[in-house]
Coordinates of C-alpha atoms in Angstrom, one line a residue:
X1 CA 4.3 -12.8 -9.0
X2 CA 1.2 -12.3 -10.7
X3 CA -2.6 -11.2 -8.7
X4 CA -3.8 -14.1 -6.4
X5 CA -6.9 -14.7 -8.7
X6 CA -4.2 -15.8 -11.5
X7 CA -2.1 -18.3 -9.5
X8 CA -5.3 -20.7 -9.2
X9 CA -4.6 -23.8 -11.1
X10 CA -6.6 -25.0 -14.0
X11 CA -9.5 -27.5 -13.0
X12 CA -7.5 -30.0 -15.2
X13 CA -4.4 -29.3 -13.4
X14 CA -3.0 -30.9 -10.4
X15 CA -2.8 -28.7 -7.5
X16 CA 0.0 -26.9 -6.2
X17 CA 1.7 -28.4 -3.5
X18 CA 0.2 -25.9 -0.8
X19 CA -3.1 -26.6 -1.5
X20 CA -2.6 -30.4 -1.3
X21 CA -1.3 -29.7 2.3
X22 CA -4.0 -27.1 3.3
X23 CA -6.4 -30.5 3.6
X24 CA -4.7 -32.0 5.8
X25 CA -3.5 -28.8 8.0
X26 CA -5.4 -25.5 8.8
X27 CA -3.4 -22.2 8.3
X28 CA -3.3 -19.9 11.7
X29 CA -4.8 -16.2 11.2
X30 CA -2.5 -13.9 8.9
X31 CA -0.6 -11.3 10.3
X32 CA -2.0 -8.2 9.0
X33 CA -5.5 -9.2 11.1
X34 CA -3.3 -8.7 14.4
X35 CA -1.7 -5.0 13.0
X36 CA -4.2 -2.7 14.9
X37 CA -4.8 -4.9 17.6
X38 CA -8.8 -5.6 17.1
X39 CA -9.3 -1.5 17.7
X40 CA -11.9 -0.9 15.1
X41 CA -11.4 2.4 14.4
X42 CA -7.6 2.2 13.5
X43 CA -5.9 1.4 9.9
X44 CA -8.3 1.4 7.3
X45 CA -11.7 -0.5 8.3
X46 CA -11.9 -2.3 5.2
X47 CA -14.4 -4.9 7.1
X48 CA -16.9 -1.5 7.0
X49 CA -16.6 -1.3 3.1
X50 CA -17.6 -5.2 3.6
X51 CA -20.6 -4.4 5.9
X52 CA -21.9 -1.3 3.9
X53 CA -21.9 -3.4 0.4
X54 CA -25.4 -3.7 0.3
X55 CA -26.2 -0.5 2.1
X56 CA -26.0 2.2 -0.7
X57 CA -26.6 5.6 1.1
X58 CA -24.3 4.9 3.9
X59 CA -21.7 3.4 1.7
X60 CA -22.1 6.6 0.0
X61 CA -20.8 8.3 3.2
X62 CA -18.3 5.7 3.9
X63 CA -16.7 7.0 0.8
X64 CA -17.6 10.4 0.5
X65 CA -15.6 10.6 4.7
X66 CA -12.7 8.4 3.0
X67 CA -12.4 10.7 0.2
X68 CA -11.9 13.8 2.5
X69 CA -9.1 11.3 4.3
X70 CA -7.7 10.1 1.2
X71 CA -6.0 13.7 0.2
X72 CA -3.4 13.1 3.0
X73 CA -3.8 9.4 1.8
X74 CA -5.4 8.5 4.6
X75 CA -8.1 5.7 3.9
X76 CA -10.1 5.4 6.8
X77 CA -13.9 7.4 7.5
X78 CA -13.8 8.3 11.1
X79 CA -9.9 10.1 10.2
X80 CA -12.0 11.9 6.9
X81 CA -15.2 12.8 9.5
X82 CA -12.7 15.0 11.8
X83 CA -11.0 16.3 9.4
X84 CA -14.1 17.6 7.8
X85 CA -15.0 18.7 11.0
X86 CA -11.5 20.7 11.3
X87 CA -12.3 22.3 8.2
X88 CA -15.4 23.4 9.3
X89 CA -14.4 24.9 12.1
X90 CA -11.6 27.0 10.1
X91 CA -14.4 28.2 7.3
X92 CA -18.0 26.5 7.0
X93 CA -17.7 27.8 3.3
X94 CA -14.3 26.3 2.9
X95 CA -15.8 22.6 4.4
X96 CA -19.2 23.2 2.4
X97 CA -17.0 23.3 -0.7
X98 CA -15.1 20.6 0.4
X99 CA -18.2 18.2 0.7
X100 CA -19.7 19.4 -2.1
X101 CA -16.9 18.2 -4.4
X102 CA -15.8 15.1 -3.0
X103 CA -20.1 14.0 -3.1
X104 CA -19.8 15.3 -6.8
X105 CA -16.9 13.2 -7.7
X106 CA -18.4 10.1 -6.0
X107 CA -21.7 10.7 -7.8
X108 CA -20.2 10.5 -11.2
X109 CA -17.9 7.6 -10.5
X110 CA -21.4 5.4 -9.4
X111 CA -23.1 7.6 -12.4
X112 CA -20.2 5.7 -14.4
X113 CA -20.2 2.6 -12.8
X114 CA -16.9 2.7 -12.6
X115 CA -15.0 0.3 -10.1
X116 CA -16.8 0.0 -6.7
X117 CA -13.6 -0.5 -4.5
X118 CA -12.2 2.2 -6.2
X119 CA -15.3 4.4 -5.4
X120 CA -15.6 3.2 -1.7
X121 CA -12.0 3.9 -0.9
X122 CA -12.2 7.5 -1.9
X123 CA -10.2 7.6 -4.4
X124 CA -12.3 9.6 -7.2
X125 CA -13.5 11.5 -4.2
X126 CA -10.1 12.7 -3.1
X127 CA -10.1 14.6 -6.3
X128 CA -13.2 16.2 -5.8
X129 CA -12.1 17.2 -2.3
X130 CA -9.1 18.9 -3.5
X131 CA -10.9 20.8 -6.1
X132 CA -14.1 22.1 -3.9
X133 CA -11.5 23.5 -0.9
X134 CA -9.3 25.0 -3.5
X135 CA -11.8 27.2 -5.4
X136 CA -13.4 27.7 -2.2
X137 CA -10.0 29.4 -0.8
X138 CA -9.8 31.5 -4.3
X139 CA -13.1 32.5 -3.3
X140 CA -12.1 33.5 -0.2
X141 CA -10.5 36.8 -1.3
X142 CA -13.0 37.7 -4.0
X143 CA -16.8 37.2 -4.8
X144 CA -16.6 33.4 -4.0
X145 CA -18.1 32.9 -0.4
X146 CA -21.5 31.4 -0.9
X147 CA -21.7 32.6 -4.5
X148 CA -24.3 29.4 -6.3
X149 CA -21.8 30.0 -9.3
X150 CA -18.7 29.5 -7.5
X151 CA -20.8 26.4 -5.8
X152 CA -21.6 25.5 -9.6
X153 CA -18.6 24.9 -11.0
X154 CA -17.1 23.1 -7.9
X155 CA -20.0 20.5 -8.9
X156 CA -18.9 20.2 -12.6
X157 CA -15.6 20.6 -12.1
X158 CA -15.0 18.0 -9.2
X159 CA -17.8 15.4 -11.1
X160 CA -15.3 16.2 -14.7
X161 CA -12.2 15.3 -12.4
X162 CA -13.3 11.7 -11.7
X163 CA -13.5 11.5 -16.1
X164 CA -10.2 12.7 -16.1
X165 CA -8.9 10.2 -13.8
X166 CA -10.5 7.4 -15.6
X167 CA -8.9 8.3 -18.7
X168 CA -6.5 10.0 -18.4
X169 CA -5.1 8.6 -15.2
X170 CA -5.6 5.3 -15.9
X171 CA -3.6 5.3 -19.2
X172 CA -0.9 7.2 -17.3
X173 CA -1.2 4.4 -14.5
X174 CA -0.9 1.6 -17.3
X175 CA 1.9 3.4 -19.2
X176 CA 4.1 4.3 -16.7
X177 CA 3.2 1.9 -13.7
X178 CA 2.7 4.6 -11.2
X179 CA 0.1 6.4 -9.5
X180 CA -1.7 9.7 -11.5
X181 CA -0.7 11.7 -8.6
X182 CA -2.6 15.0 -8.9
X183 CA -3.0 14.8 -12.6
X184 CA -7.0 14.9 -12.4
X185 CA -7.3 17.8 -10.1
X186 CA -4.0 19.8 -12.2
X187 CA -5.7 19.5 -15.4
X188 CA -9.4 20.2 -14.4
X189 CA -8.5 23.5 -12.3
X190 CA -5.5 24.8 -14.3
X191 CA -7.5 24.5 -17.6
X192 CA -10.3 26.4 -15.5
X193 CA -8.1 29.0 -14.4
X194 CA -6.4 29.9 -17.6
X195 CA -10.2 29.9 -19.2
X196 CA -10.9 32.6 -16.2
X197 CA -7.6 33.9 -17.4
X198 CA -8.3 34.3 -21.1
X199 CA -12.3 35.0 -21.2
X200 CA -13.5 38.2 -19.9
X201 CA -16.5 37.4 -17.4
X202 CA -18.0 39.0 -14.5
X203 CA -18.8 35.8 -12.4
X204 CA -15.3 34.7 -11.1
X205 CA -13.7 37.2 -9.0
X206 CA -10.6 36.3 -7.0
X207 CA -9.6 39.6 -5.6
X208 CA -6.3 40.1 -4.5
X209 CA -4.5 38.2 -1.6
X210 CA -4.0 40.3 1.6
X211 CA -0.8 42.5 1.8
X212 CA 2.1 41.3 3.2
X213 CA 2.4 42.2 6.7
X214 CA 5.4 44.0 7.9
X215 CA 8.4 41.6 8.3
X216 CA 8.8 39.7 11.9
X217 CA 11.9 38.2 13.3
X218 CA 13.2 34.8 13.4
X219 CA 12.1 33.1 16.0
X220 CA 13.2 29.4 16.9
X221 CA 10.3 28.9 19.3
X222 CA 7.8 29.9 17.2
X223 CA 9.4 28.2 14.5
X224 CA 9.7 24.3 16.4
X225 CA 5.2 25.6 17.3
X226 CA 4.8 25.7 13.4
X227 CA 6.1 22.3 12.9
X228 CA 2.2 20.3 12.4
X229 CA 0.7 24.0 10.4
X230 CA 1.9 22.2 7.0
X231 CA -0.4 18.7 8.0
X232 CA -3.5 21.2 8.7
X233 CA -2.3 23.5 5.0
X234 CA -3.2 20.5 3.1
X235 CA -6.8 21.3 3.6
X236 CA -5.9 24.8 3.9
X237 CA -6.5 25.0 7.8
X238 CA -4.0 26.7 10.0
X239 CA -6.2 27.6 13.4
X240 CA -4.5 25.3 16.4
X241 CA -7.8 23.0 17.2
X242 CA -8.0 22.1 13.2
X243 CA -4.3 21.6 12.7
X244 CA -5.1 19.4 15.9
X245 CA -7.7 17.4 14.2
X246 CA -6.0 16.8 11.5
X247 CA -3.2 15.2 12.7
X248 CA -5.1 13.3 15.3
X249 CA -7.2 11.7 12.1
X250 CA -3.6 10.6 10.4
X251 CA -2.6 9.2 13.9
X252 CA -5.0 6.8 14.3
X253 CA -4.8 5.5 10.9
X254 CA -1.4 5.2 10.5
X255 CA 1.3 6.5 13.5
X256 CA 3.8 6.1 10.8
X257 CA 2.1 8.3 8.4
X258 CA 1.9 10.9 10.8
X259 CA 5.3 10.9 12.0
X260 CA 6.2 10.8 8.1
X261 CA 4.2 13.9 7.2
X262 CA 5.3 16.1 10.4
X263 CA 9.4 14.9 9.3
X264 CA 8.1 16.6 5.9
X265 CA 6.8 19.8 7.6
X266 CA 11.0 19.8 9.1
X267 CA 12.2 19.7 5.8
X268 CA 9.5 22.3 4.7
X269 CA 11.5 24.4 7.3
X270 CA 14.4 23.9 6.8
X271 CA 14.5 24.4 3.1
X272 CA 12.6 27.8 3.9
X273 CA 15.3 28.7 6.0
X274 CA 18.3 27.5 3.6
X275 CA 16.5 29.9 0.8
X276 CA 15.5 32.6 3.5
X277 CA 12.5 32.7 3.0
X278 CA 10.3 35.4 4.8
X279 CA 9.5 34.0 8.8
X280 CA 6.1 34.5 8.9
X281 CA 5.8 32.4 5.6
X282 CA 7.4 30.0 7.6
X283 CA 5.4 30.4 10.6
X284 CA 2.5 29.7 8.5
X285 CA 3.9 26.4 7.0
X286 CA 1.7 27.6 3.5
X287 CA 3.5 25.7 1.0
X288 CA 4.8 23.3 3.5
X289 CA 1.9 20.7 2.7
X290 CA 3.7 19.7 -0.5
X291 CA 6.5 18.8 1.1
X292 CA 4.0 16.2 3.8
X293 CA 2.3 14.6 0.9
X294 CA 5.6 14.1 -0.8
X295 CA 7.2 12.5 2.1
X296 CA 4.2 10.2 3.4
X297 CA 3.9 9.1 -0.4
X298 CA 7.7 7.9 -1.0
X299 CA 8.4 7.0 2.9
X300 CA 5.0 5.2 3.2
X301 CA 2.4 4.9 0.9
X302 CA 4.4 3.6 -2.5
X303 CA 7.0 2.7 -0.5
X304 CA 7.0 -0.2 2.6
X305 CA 8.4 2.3 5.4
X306 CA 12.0 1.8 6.2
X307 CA 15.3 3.7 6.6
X308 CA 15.8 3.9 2.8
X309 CA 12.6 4.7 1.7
X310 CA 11.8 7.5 4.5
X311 CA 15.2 9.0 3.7
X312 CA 14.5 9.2 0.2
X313 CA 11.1 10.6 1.2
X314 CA 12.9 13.6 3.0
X315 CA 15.3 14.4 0.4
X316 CA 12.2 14.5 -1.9
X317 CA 10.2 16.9 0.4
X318 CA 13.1 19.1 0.4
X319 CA 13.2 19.2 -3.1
X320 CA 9.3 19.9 -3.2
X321 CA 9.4 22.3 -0.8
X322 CA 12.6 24.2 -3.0
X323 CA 10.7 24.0 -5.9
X324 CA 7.4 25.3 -4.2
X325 CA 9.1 28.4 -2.8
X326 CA 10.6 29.3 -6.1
X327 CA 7.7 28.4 -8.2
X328 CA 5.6 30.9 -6.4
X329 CA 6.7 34.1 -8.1
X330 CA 6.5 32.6 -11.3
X331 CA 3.2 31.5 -11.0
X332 CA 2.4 34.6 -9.6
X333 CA 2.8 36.6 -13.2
X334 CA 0.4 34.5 -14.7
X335 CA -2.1 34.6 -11.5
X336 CA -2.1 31.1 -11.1
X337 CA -1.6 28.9 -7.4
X338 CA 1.2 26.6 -7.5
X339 CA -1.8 24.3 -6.2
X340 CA 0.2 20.4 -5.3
X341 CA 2.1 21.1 -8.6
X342 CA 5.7 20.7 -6.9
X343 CA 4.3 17.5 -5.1
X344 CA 2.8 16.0 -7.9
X345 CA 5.8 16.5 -10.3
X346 CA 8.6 15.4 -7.2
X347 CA 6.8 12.4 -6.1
X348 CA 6.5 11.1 -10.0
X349 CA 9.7 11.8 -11.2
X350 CA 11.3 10.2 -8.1
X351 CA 8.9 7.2 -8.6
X352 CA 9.9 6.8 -12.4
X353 CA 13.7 7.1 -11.7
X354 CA 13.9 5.0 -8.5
X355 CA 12.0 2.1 -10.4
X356 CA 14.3 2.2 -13.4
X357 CA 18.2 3.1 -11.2
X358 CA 16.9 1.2 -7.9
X359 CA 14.6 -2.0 -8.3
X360 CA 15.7 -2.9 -4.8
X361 CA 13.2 -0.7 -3.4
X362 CA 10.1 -2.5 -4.0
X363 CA 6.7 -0.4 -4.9
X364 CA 4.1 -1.4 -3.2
X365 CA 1.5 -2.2 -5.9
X366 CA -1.1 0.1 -7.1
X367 CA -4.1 -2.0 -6.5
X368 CA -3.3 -2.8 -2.5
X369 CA -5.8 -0.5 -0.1
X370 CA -3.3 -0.2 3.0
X371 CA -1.3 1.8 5.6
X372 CA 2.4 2.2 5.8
X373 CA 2.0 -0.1 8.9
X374 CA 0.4 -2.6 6.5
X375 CA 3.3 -2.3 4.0
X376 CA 6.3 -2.3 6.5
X377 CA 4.4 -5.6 8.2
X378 CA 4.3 -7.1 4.2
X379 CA 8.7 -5.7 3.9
X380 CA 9.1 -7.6 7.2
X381 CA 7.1 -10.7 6.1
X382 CA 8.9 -11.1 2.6
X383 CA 12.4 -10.3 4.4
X384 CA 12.0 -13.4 7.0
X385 CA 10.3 -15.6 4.6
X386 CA 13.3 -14.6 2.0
X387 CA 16.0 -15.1 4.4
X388 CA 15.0 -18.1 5.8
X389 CA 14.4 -19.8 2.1
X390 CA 18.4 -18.6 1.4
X391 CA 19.4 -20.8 4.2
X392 CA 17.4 -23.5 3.6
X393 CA 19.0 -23.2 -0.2
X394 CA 22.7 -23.4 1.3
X395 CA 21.8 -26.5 3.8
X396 CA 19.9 -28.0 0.8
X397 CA 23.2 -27.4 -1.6
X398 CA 25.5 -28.9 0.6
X399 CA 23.3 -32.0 1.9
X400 CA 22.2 -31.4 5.2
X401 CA 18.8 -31.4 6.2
X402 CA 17.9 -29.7 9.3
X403 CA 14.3 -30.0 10.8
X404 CA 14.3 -26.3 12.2
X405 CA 11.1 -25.6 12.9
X406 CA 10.2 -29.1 14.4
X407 CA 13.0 -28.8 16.5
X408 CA 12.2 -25.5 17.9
X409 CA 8.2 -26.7 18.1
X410 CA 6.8 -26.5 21.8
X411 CA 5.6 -29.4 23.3
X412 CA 1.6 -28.0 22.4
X413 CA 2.4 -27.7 19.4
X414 CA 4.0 -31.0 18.6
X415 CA 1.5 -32.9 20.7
X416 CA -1.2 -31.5 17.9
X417 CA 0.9 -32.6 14.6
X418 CA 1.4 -36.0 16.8
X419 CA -2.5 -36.1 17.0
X420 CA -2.5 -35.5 13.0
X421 CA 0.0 -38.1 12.1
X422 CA -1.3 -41.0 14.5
X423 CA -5.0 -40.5 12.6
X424 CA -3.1 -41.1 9.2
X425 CA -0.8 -43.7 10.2
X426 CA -3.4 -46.7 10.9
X427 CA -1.1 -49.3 11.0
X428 CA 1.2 -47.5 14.4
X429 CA 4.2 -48.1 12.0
X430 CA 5.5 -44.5 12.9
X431 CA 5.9 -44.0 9.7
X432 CA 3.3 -42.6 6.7
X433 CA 2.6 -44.4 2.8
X434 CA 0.6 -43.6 0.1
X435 CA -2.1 -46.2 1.0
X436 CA -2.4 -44.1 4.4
X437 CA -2.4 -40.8 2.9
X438 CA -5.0 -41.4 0.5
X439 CA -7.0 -43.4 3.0
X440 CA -7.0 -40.6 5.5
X441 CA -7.7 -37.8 2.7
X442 CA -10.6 -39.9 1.6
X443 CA -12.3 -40.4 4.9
X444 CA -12.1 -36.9 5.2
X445 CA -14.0 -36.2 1.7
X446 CA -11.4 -34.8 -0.1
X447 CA -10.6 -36.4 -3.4
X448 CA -7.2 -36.9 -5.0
X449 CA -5.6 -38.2 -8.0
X450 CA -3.2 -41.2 -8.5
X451 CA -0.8 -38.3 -9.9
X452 CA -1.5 -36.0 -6.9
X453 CA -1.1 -38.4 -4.4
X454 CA 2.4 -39.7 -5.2
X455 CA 3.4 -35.6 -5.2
X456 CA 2.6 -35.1 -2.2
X457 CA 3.9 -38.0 -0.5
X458 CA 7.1 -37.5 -2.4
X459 CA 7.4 -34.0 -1.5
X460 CA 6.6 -35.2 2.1
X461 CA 9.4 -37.8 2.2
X462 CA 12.3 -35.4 2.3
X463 CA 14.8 -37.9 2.9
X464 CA 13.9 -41.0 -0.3
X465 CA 13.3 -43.5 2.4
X466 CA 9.9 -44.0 0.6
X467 CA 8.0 -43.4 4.3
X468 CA 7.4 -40.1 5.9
X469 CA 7.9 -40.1 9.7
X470 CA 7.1 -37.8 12.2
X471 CA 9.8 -35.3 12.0
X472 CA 9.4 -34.9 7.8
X473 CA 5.7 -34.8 8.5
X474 CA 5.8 -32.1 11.4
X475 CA 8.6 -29.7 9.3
X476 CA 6.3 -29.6 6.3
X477 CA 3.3 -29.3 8.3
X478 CA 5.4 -26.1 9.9
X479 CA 6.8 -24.7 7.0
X480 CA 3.1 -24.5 5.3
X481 CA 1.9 -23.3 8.1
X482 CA 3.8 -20.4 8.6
X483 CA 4.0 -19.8 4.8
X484 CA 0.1 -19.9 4.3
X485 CA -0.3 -17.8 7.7
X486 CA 1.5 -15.2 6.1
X487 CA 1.0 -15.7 2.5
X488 CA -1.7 -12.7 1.6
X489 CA 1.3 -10.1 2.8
X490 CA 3.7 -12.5 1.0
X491 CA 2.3 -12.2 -2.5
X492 CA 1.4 -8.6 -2.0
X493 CA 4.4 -8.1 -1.5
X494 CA 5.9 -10.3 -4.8
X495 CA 3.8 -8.6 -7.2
X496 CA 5.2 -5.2 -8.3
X497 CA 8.5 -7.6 -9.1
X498 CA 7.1 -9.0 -12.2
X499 CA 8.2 -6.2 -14.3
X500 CA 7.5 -8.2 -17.4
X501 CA 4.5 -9.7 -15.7
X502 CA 5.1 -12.9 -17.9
X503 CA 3.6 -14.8 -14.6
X504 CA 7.2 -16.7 -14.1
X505 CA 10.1 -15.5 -11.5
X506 CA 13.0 -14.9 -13.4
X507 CA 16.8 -14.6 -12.0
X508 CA 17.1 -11.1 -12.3
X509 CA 13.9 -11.0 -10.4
X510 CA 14.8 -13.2 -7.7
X511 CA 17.8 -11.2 -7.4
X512 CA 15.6 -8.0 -6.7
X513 CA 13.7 -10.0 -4.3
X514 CA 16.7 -10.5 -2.5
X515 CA 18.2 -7.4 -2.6
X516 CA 15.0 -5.8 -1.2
X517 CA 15.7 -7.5 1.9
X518 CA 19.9 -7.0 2.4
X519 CA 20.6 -10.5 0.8
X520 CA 23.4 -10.9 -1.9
X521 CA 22.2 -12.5 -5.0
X522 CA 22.2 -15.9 -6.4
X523 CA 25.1 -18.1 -6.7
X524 CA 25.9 -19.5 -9.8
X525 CA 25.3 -22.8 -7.9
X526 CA 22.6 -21.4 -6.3
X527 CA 20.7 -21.1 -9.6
X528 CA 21.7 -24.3 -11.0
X529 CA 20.6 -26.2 -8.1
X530 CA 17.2 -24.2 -8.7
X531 CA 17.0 -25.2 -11.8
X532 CA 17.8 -28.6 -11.6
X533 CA 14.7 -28.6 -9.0
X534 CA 12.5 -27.4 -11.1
X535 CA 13.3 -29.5 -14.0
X536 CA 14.2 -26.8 -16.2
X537 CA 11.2 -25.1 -16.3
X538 CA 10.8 -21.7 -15.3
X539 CA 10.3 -20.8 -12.1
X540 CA 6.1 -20.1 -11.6
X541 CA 5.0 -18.8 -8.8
X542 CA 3.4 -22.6 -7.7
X543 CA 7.0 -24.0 -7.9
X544 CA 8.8 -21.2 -5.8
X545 CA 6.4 -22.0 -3.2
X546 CA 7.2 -25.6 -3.4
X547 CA 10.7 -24.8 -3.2
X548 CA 10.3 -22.7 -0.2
X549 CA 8.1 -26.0 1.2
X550 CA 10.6 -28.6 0.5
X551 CA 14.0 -27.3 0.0

């Protein structure tokens, strides 16, 4: 439960027992390669970032497009090129502004040389983003629109936010094991405003907001029409083509995001409604675009997407979008925006208290670039791989051994491990030894020690008989197959589990593994048996794969 790189073994170290098996069998093509169905424009085109790596100035748009995307977390450049076209089309000011500071952002990461993945998947730019649209909008009302001051300090602020996040952001990543939601753009632009605040200057004039127009009925038609205007208020756009494009650009990245954010507009609604708030506020879902980012974070983005976590996603967009209504007039006497404030604030506490009173809900880790389609298919992955190593544990306990997979194998499939075993067994025996084994492995370049040889073959012969014969052969073969063909989303999965991260699976983490996936914990004979199969030795990541191979 530690990154991939560190679960290599030592060049003076015998390999783990899937890597011995990987030379004689080929794993099939993982599962997350199949998600989007080979449509290039869908999920988040991480082959681009590959094909752009040595092409700086369109890598520079790759990431400028993502960053636009990434406010909505949304990681994909064709989603961040129409919505920067939908911001366009509600104020070419407000999507100038926008540019501006997401390219200012990026500029200083790469001025930095800060982390390249970082930098290509927008995520210094999304700070940048935030902060260019929001002055622009202040601007909107006062002596802002196309003002080179106002265009000034969107440059040096957005460029400062990608410092702060570095710093600051990172130590609060490190410290608290969550994501610096909003921290960056927060500080920057409320240390900026109060300085407006507090310094008399002639350069930065807001104005006033317009008057509040006269009051309009309830109307539950018009209400069920503003359902999607929170999506399109996170980039403060609220005509119907750029709410359109909006939520077209989180569709095809992630369906699941989208119908995530638009059950966060509902609880926008209805928490307006429970607090009775003005209609037309309503109506122009305003404030409702806390409430979306704080339900697409918890029910998909730091969260694999499931009943639990999407419920506790609503519940937490209700409580953003309470505390955004009342935080309104309070900000208002000190003539500051509320800005993402109540998302920000929601979405972290209810990350820091769900990983201390609920480890069953497993965070996806920080340093995976995916969709919530990507982190429900790594959920479903861990549960059957989880649930099928419990029953192997209970038939192992009580002495059976059942060949499942060979048994359920078609006919192609066992005709190609026949094809395998027949080119190791020389002799037509029907049966496997060492001499074989290493005579095969040999012929075929690869290499082994005396030690690594009788490993394998041990861990081959399932039943002691000292041969292997087809069945035993075909199982394993089948079990590391499947294993290796899903083992990426596997391991991605495993790795925010090792809270101590002391590289070794304890009890009380194998026990969150398997209440993250509906199953009871471990028996007391359950962990004994464990132990005694490790010889006493805690439980590395190498060994729990061998367990989940041999058992």
């Amino acid at each position: 439960m530690v990154d991939q790189s560190s679960m290599a073994t030592a060049d003076n170290e015998p390999l783990p027992l899937h890597e011995l098996i990987s030379h004689i069998l080929d794993s099939e093509t993982t599962a997350t390669e199949q998600l989007f169905y080979g449509i290039p424009v869908l999920g988040t085109m991480q082959q681009l970032n590959q094909r752009l790596a040595n092409q700086p100035l369109l890598d520079f748009f790759n990431a400028t497009l993502r960053g636009i995307g990434q406010a909505i977390f949304v990681n994909n450049p064709v989603s961040g090129l129409l919505i920067i076209i939908a911001i366009f089309i509600q104020s070419p000011w407000l999507g100038t502004m926008s540019l501006l500071g997401t390219a200012a952002a990026n500029l200083m990461a790469i001025a930095l040389k800060l982390d390249r993945g970082t930098i290509q998947n927008g995520i210094f730019g999304l700070n940048g983003l935030l902060i260019g649209a929001t002055i622009a909008f202040l601007g909107l009302f006062g002596n802002g629109v196309w003002n080179p001051i106002w265009i000034i300090a969107a440059i040096i602020l957005s460029a400062l936010s990608t410092i702060v996040l570095q710093t600051v952001g990172t130590w609060f990543a490190t410290r608290f094991r969550v994501a610096p939601l909003g921290i960056a753009v927060h500080l920057v632009l409320i240390a900026f405003l109060l300085l407006l605040a507090v310094v008399p200057q002639p350069f930065f004039d807001m104005g006033s907001p317009p008057p509040i127009s006269s009051p309009v009925s309830l109307d539950a038609w018009r209400l069920a029409q503003s359902l999607p205007v929170s999506l399109g208020q996170v980039f403060f756009v609220d005509n119907l083509i750029s709410i359109f494009l909006v939520f077209l650009a989180v569709v095809i990245s992630t369906p699941i995001g989208a119908m995530v954010g638009l059950l966060g507009c509902a609880m926008y609604l209805l928490a307006g409604l429970l607090v009775g708030t003005r209609p037309d506020q309503l109506y122009s879902g305003f404030l409702g675009y806390n409430a979306v980012l704080t339900a697409v974070a918890i029910g998909g983005m730091f969260y694999a997407p499931n009943l639990l976590s999407i419920s506790l996603g609503a519940a937490s967009a209700f409580l953003a979008s309470i505390a955004s209504l009342l935080l309104v007039p309070v900000f208002s006497l000190i003539q500051l925006p509320i800005m993402a404030l109540p998302f920000a604030i929601v979405t972290i506490g209810c990350l820091l208290i769900v990983q201390r009173s609920l480890p069953s809900l497993v965070p996806v880790s920080l340093y995976t670039v995916a969709t919530p389609e990507e982190h429900r298919q790594r959920f479903l992955v861990a549960r059957d791989i989880i649930t099928h190593f419990r029953k192997q544990l209970t038939a192992a306990i009580k002495g059976e051994r059942h060949n499942v997979l060979f048994e359920q194998a078609s006919v192609e499939i066992k005709g190609n491990l026949r094809y395998i075993f027949d080119a190791i067994d020389r002799d037509r025996s029907g049966e496997l030894s060492t001499h074989e084994l290493a005579a095969h492995l040999q012929s075929a370049g690869k290499a082994f020690s005396d030690g690594e040889l009788t490993y394998l073959f041990k861990s081959m012969d399932r039943d002691g008989s000292g041969a292997i014969d087809f069945e035993e052969f075909g199982e394993l073969m089948l079990r590391h197959r499947r294993l290796m063909s899903r083992y990426t989303e596997f391991v991605t999965y495993f790795l925010p589990l090792d809270a101590d991260e002391d590289e070794s699976i304890s009890t009380k983490e194998m026990n969150t593994a398997l209440s993250s996936v509906g199953e009871p914990p471990l028996t007391q004979e359950e962990v004994e048996f464990l132990r005694d199969r490790t010889g006493g030795e805690s439980l590395t990541w190498n060994r729990f794969i061998e367990v989940l191979l041999v058992t």
